[in-house]
mmCIF file of C-alpha atoms and ligand atoms in Angstrom:
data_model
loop_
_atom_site.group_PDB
_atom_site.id
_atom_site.type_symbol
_atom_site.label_atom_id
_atom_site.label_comp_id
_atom_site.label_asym_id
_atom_site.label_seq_id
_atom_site.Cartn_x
_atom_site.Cartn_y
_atom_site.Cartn_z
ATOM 1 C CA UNK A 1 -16.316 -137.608 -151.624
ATOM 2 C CA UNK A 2 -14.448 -139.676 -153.546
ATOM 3 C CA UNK A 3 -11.146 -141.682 -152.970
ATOM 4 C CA UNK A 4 -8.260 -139.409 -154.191
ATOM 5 C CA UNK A 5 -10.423 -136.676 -155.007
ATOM 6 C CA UNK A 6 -11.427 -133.496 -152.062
ATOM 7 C CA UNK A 7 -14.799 -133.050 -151.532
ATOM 8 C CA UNK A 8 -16.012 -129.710 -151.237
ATOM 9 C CA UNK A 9 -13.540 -128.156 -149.130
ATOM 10 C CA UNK A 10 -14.199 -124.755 -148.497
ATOM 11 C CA UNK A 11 -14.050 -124.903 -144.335
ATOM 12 C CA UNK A 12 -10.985 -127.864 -144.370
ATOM 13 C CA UNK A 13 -7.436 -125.889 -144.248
ATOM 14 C CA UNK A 14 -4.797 -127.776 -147.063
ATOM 15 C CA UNK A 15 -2.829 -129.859 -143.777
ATOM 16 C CA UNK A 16 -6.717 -131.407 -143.059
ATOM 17 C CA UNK A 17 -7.287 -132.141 -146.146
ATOM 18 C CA UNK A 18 -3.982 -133.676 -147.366
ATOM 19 C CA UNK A 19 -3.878 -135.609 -144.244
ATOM 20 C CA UNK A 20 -7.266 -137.283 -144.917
ATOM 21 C CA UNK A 21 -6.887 -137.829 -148.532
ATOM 22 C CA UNK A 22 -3.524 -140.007 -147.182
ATOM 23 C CA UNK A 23 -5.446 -141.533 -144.105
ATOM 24 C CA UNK A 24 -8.040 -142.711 -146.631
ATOM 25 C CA UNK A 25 -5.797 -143.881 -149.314
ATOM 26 C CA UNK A 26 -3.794 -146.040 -146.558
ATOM 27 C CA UNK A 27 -7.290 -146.786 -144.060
ATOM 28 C CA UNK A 28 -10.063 -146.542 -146.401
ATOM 29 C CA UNK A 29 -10.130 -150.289 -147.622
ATOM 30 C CA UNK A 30 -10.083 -151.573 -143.859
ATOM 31 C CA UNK A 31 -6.773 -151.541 -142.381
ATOM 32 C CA UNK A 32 -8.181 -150.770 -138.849
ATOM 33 C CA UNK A 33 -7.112 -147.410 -137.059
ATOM 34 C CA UNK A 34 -7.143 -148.633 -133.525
ATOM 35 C CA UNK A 35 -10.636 -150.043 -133.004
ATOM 36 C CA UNK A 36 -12.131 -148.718 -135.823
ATOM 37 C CA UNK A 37 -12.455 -149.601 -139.689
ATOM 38 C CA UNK A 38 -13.545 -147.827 -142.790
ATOM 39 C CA UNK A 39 -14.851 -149.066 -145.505
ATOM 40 C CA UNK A 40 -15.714 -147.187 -149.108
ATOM 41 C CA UNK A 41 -19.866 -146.671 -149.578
ATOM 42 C CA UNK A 42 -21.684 -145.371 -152.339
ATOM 43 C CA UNK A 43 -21.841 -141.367 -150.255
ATOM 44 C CA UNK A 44 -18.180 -141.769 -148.939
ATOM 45 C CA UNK A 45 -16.766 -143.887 -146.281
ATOM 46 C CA UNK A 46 -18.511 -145.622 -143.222
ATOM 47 C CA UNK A 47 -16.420 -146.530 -140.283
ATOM 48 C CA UNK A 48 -17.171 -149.215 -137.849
ATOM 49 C CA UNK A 49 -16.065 -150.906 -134.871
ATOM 50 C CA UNK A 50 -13.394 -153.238 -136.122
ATOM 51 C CA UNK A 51 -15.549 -155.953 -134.550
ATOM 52 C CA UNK A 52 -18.730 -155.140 -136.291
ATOM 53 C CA UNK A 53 -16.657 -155.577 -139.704
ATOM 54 C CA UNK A 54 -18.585 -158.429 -141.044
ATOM 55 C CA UNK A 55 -22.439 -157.441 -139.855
ATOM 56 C CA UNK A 56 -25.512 -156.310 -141.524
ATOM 57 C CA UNK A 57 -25.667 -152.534 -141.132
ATOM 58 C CA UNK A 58 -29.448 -153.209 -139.796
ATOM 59 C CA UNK A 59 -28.430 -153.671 -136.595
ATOM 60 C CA UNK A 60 -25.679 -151.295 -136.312
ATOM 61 C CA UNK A 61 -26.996 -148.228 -134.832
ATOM 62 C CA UNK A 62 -26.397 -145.143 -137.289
ATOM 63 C CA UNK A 63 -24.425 -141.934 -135.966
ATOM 64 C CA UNK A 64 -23.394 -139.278 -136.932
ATOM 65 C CA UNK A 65 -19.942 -138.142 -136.881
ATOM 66 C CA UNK A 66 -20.310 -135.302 -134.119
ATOM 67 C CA UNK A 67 -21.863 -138.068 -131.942
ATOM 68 C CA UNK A 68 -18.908 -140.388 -131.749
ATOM 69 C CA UNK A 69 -16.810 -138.158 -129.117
ATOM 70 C CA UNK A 70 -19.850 -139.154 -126.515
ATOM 71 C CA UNK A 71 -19.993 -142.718 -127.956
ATOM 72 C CA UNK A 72 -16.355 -143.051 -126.465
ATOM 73 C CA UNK A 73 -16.944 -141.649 -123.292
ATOM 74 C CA UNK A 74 -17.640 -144.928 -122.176
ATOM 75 C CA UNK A 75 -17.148 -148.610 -122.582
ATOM 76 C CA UNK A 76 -19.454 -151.059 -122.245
ATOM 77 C CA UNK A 77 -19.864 -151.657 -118.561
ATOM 78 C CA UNK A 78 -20.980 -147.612 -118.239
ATOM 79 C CA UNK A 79 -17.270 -146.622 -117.217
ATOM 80 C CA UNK A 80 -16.082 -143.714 -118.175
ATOM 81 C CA UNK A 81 -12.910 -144.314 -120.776
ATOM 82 C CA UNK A 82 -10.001 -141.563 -119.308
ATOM 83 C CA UNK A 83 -8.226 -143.160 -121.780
ATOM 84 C CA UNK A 84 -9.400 -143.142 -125.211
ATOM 85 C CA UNK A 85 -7.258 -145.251 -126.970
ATOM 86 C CA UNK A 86 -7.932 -148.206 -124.457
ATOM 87 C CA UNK A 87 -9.410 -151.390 -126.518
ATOM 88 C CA UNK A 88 -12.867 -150.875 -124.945
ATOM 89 C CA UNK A 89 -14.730 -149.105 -127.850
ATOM 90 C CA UNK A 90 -17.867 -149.657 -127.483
ATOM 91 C CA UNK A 91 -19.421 -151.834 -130.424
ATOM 92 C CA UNK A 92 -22.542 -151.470 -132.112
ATOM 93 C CA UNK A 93 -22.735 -148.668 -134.163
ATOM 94 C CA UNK A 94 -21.562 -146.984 -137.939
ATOM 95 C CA UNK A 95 -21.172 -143.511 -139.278
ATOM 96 C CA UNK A 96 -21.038 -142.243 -142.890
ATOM 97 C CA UNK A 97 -18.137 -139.704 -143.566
ATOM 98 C CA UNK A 98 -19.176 -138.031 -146.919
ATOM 99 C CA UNK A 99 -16.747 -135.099 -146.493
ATOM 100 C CA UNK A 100 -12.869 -134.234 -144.844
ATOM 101 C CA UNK A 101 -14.585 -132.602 -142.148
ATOM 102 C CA UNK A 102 -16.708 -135.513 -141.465
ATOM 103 C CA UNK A 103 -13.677 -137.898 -140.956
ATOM 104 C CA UNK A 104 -11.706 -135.037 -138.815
ATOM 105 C CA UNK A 105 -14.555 -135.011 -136.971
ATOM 106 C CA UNK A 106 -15.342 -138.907 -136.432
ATOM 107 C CA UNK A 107 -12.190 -139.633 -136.133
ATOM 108 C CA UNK A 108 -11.132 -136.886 -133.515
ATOM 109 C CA UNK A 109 -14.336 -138.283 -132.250
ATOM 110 C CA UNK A 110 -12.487 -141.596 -131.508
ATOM 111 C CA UNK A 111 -9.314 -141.161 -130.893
ATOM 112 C CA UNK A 112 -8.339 -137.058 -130.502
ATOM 113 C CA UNK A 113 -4.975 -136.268 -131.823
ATOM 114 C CA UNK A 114 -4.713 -139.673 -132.967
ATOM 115 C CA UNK A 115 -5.119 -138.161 -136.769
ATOM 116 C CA UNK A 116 -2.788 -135.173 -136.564
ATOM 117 C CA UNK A 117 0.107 -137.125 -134.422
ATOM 118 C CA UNK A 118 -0.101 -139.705 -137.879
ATOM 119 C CA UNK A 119 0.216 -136.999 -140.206
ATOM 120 C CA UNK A 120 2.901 -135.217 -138.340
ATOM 121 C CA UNK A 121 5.109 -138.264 -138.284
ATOM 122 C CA UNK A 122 4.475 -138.766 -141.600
ATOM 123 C CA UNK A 123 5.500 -135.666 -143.125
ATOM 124 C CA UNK A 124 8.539 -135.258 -140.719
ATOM 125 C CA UNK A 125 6.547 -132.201 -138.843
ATOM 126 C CA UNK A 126 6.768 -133.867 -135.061
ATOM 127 C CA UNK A 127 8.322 -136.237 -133.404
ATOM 128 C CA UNK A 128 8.269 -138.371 -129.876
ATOM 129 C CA UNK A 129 9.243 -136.895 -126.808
ATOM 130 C CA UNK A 130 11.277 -138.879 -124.660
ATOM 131 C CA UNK A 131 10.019 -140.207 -121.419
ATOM 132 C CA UNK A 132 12.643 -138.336 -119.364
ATOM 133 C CA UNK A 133 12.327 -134.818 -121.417
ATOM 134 C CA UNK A 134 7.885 -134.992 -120.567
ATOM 135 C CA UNK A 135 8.892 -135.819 -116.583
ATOM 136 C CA UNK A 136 11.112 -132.896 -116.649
ATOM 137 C CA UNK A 137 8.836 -130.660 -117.674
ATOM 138 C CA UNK A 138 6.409 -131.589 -114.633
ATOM 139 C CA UNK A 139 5.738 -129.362 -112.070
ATOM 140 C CA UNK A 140 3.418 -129.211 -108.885
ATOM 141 C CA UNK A 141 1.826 -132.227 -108.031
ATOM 142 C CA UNK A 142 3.759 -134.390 -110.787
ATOM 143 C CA UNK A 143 6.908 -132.837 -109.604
ATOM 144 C CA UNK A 144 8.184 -136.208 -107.936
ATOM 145 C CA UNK A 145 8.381 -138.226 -111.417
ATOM 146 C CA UNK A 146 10.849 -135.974 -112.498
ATOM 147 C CA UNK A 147 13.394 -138.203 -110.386
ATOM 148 C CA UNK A 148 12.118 -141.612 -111.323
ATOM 149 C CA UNK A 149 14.765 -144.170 -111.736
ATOM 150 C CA UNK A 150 14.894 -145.546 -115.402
ATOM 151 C CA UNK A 151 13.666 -149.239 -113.713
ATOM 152 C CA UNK A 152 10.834 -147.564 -112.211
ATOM 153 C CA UNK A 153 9.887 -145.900 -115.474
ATOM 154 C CA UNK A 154 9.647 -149.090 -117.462
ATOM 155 C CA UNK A 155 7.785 -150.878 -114.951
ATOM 156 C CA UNK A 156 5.259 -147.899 -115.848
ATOM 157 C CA UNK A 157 5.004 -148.249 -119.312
ATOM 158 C CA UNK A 158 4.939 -151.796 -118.813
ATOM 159 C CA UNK A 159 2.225 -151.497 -116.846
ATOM 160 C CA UNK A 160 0.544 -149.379 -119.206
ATOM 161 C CA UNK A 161 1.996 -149.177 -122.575
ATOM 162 C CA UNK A 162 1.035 -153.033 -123.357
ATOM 163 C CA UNK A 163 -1.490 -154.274 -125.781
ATOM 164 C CA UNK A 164 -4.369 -155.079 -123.392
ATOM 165 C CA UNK A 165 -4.801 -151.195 -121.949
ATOM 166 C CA UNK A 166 -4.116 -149.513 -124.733
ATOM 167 C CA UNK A 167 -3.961 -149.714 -128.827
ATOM 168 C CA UNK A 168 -1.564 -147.029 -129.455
ATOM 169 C CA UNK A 169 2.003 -147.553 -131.249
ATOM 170 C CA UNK A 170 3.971 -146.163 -128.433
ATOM 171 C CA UNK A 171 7.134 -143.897 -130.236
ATOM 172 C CA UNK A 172 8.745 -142.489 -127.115
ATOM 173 C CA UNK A 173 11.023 -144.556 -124.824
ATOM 174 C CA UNK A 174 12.852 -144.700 -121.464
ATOM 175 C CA UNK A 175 16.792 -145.077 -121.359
ATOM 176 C CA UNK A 176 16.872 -149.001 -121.914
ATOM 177 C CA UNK A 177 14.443 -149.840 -122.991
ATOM 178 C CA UNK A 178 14.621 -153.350 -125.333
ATOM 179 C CA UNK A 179 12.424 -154.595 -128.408
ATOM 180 C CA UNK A 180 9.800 -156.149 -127.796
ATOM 181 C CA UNK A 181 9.061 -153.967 -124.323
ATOM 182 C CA UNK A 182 4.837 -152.817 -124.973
ATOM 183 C CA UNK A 183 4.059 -150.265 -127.315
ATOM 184 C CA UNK A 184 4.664 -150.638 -130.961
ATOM 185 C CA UNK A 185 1.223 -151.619 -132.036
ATOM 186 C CA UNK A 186 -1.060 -150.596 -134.085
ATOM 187 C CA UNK A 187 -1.593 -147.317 -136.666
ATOM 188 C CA UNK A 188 -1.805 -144.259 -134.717
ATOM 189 C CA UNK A 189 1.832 -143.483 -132.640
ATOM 190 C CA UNK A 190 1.816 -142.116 -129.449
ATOM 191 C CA UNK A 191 4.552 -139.286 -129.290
ATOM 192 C CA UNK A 192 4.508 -138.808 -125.318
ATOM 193 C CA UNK A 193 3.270 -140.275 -122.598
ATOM 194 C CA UNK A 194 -0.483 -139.571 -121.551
ATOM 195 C CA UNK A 195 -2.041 -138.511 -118.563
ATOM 196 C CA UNK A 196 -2.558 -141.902 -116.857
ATOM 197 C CA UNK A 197 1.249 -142.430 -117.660
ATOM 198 C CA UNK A 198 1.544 -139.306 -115.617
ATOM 199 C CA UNK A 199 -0.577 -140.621 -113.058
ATOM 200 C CA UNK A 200 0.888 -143.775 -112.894
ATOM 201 C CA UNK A 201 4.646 -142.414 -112.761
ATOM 202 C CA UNK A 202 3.609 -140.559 -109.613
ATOM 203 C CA UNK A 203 2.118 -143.205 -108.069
ATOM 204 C CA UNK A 204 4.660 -145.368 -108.922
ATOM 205 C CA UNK A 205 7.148 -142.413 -107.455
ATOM 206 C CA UNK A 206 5.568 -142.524 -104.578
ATOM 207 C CA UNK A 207 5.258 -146.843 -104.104
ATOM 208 C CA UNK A 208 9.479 -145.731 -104.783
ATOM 209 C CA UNK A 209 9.820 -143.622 -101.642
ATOM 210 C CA UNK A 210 7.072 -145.097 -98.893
ATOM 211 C CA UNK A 211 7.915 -146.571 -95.791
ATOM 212 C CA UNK A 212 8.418 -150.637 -96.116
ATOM 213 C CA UNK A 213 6.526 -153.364 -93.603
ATOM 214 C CA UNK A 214 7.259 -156.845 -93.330
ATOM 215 C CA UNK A 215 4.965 -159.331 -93.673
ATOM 216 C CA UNK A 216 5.993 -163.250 -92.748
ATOM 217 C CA UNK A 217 4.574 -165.375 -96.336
ATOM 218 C CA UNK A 218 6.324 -168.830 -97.001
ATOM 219 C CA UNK A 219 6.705 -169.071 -101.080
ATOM 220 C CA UNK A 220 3.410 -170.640 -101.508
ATOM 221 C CA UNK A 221 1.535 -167.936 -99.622
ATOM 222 C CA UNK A 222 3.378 -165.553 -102.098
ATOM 223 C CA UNK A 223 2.692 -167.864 -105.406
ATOM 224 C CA UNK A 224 -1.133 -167.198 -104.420
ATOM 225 C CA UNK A 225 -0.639 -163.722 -104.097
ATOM 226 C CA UNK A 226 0.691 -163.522 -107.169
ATOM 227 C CA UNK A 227 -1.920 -165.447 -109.206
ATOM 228 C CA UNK A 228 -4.645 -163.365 -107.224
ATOM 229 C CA UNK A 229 -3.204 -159.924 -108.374
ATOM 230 C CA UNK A 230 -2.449 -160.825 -111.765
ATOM 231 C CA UNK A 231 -6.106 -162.301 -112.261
ATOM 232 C CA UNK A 232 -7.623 -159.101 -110.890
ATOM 233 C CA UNK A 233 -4.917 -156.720 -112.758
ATOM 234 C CA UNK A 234 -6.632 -158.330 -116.098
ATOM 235 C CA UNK A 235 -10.276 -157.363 -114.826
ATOM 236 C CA UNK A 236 -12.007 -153.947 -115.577
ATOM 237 C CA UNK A 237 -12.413 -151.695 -112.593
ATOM 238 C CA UNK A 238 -15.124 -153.238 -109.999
ATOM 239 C CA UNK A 239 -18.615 -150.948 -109.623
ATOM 240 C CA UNK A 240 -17.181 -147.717 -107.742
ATOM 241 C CA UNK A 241 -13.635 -147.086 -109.087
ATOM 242 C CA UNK A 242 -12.551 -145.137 -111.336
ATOM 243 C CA UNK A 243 -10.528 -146.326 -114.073
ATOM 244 C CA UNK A 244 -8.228 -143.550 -113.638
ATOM 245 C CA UNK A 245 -8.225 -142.881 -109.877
ATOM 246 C CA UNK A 246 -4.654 -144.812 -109.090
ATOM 247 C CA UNK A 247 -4.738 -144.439 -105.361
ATOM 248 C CA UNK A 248 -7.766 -146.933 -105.361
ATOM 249 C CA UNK A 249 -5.935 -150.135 -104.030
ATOM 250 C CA UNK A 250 -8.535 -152.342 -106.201
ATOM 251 C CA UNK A 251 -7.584 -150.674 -109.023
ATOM 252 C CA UNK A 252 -6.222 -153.122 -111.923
ATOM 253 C CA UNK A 253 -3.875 -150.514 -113.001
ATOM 254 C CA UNK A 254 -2.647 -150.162 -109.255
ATOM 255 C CA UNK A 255 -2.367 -154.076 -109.107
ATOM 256 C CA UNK A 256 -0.274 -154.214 -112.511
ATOM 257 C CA UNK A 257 1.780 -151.277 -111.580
ATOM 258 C CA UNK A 258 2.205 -153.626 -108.154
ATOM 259 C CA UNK A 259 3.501 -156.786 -110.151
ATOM 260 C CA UNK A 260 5.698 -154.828 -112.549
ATOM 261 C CA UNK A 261 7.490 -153.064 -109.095
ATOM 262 C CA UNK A 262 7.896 -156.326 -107.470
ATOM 263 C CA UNK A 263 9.319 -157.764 -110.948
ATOM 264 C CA UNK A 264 8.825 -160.924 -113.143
ATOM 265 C CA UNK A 265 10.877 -163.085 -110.739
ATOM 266 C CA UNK A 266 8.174 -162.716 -107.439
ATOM 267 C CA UNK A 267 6.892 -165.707 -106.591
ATOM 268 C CA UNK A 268 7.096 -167.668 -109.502
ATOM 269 C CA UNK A 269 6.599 -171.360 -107.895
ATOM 270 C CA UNK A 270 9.978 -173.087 -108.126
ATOM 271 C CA UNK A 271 10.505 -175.138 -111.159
ATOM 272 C CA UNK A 272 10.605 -179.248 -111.288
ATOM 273 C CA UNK A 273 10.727 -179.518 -107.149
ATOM 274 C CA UNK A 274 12.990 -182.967 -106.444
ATOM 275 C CA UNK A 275 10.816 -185.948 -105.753
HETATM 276 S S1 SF4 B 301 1.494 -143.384 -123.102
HETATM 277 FE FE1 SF4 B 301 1.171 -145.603 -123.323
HETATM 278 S S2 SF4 B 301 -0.911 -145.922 -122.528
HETATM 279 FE FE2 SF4 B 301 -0.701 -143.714 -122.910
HETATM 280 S S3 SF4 B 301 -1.476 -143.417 -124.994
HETATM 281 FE FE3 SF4 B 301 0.717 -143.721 -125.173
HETATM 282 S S4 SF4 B 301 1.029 -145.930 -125.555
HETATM 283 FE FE4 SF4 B 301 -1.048 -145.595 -124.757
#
């Protein structure tokens, strides 16, 4: 395969092969796609972890491109990765792409979707769908985010959306949402919100509607709660929970989905106290 040209592309349909021709003409000299870069090599392309950029492909373990869907299963720490485009792809390895199908296929590998949702933005043949028009399409189970307040929504995707959880450039919105909210990162767009956006909307719907207690904290007391969560909200799941199962209470995404409902102004300790 060579850059601009198709390789032999009797199995690739024209909308494959057009989109890889552009993904390789824009990616293919290491402008990283998420977590991963490619890099032209005498039989085609190899990608890497972005990470790995700079190492000696001896100690990069070689796979092929079929093997890379398993390779993200998990991260590092053995958890399972619900969410693909989280920035926990696992380092380590390299894969030659010599064909179209072999970067479909490496890349779906990687990040699924994340390939056609470019090229559909690109060529004007899709488009995001807004937060409010993906609730209201939920039924069963999900059926309580369909009445989330807009507040409540962008504490989710602030929860969620931001740099740190997840490397996506995020399209869609909520009704006022400002610049500079998370999302907007990165090469591959995200045109609706994902299942642990679902998840986290109805969880969030239901922190919305539960039955309050009162608990007696002087400001300090709360300053230290707040430093505690956010410190743990950072860390990756402990042994035990799953990344994805929000109901866990030692969940990081339960703790960040915590801070953004009680709101940037919680406990921040008071500022210059008088002497
Ligand atoms: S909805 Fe947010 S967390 Fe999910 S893939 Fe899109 S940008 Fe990432």
């Amino acid at each position: 395969m060579g850059r601009g040209t198709g390789p032999s592309m009797g199995l690739m349909n024209d909308l494959g092969s057009k989109a890889c021709e552009a993904w390789l003409s824009e990616h293919g000299e290491g402008l990283p796609w998420g977590q991963v870069v490619a890099h032209p090599c005498p039989n085609g392309w190899e990608l890497r972890h972005v990470a790995d950029a700079g190492r000696d492909a001896a100690g990069l373990q070689a796979l092929p491109p079929g093997a890379l869907r398993e390779w993200a299963d998990t991260a590092d720490d053995g958890l399972f990765r619900p969410l693909k485009s989280a920035p926990t792809l696992r380092r380590g390895w390299r894969c030659l792409v010599s064909s179209h199908d072999d970067l479909e296929l490496a890349l779906g590998g990687v990040y699924p979707g994340g390939l056609g949702d470019w090229w559909a933005v690109r060529t004007g043949q899709g488009g995001p769908t807004s937060f409010r028009e993906f609730m209201g399409r939920q039924t069963g189970v999900y059926r309580g985010v369909r009445g989330l307040a807009d507040e409540a929504a962008r504490a989710v995707v602030r929860a969620c959306c931001h740099a740190g959880s997840c490397i996506k450039d995020r399209r869609w919105a909520v009704e006022g949402m400002v610049d500079g909210e998370p999302g907007g990162h990165g090469s591959i767009p995200c045109l609706e919100p994902c299942a642990l956006v679902l998840e986290a909307a109805r969880t969030m719907a239901r922190m919305a509607s539960a039955e309050r207690t009162s608990v007696a904290l002087s400001g300090e007391d709360l300053a230290v709660l707040r430093a505690a969560l956010e410190r743990a909200s950072a860390l990756r799941p402990p042994p035990g929970t799953r990344e994805a199962e929000l109901s866990a209470p030692d969940n990081p995404r339960r703790m960040k989905l915590l801070l953004e409902w009680l709101g940037p102004e919680w406990a921040r300790p008071a500022a210059s106290p008088q002497e």
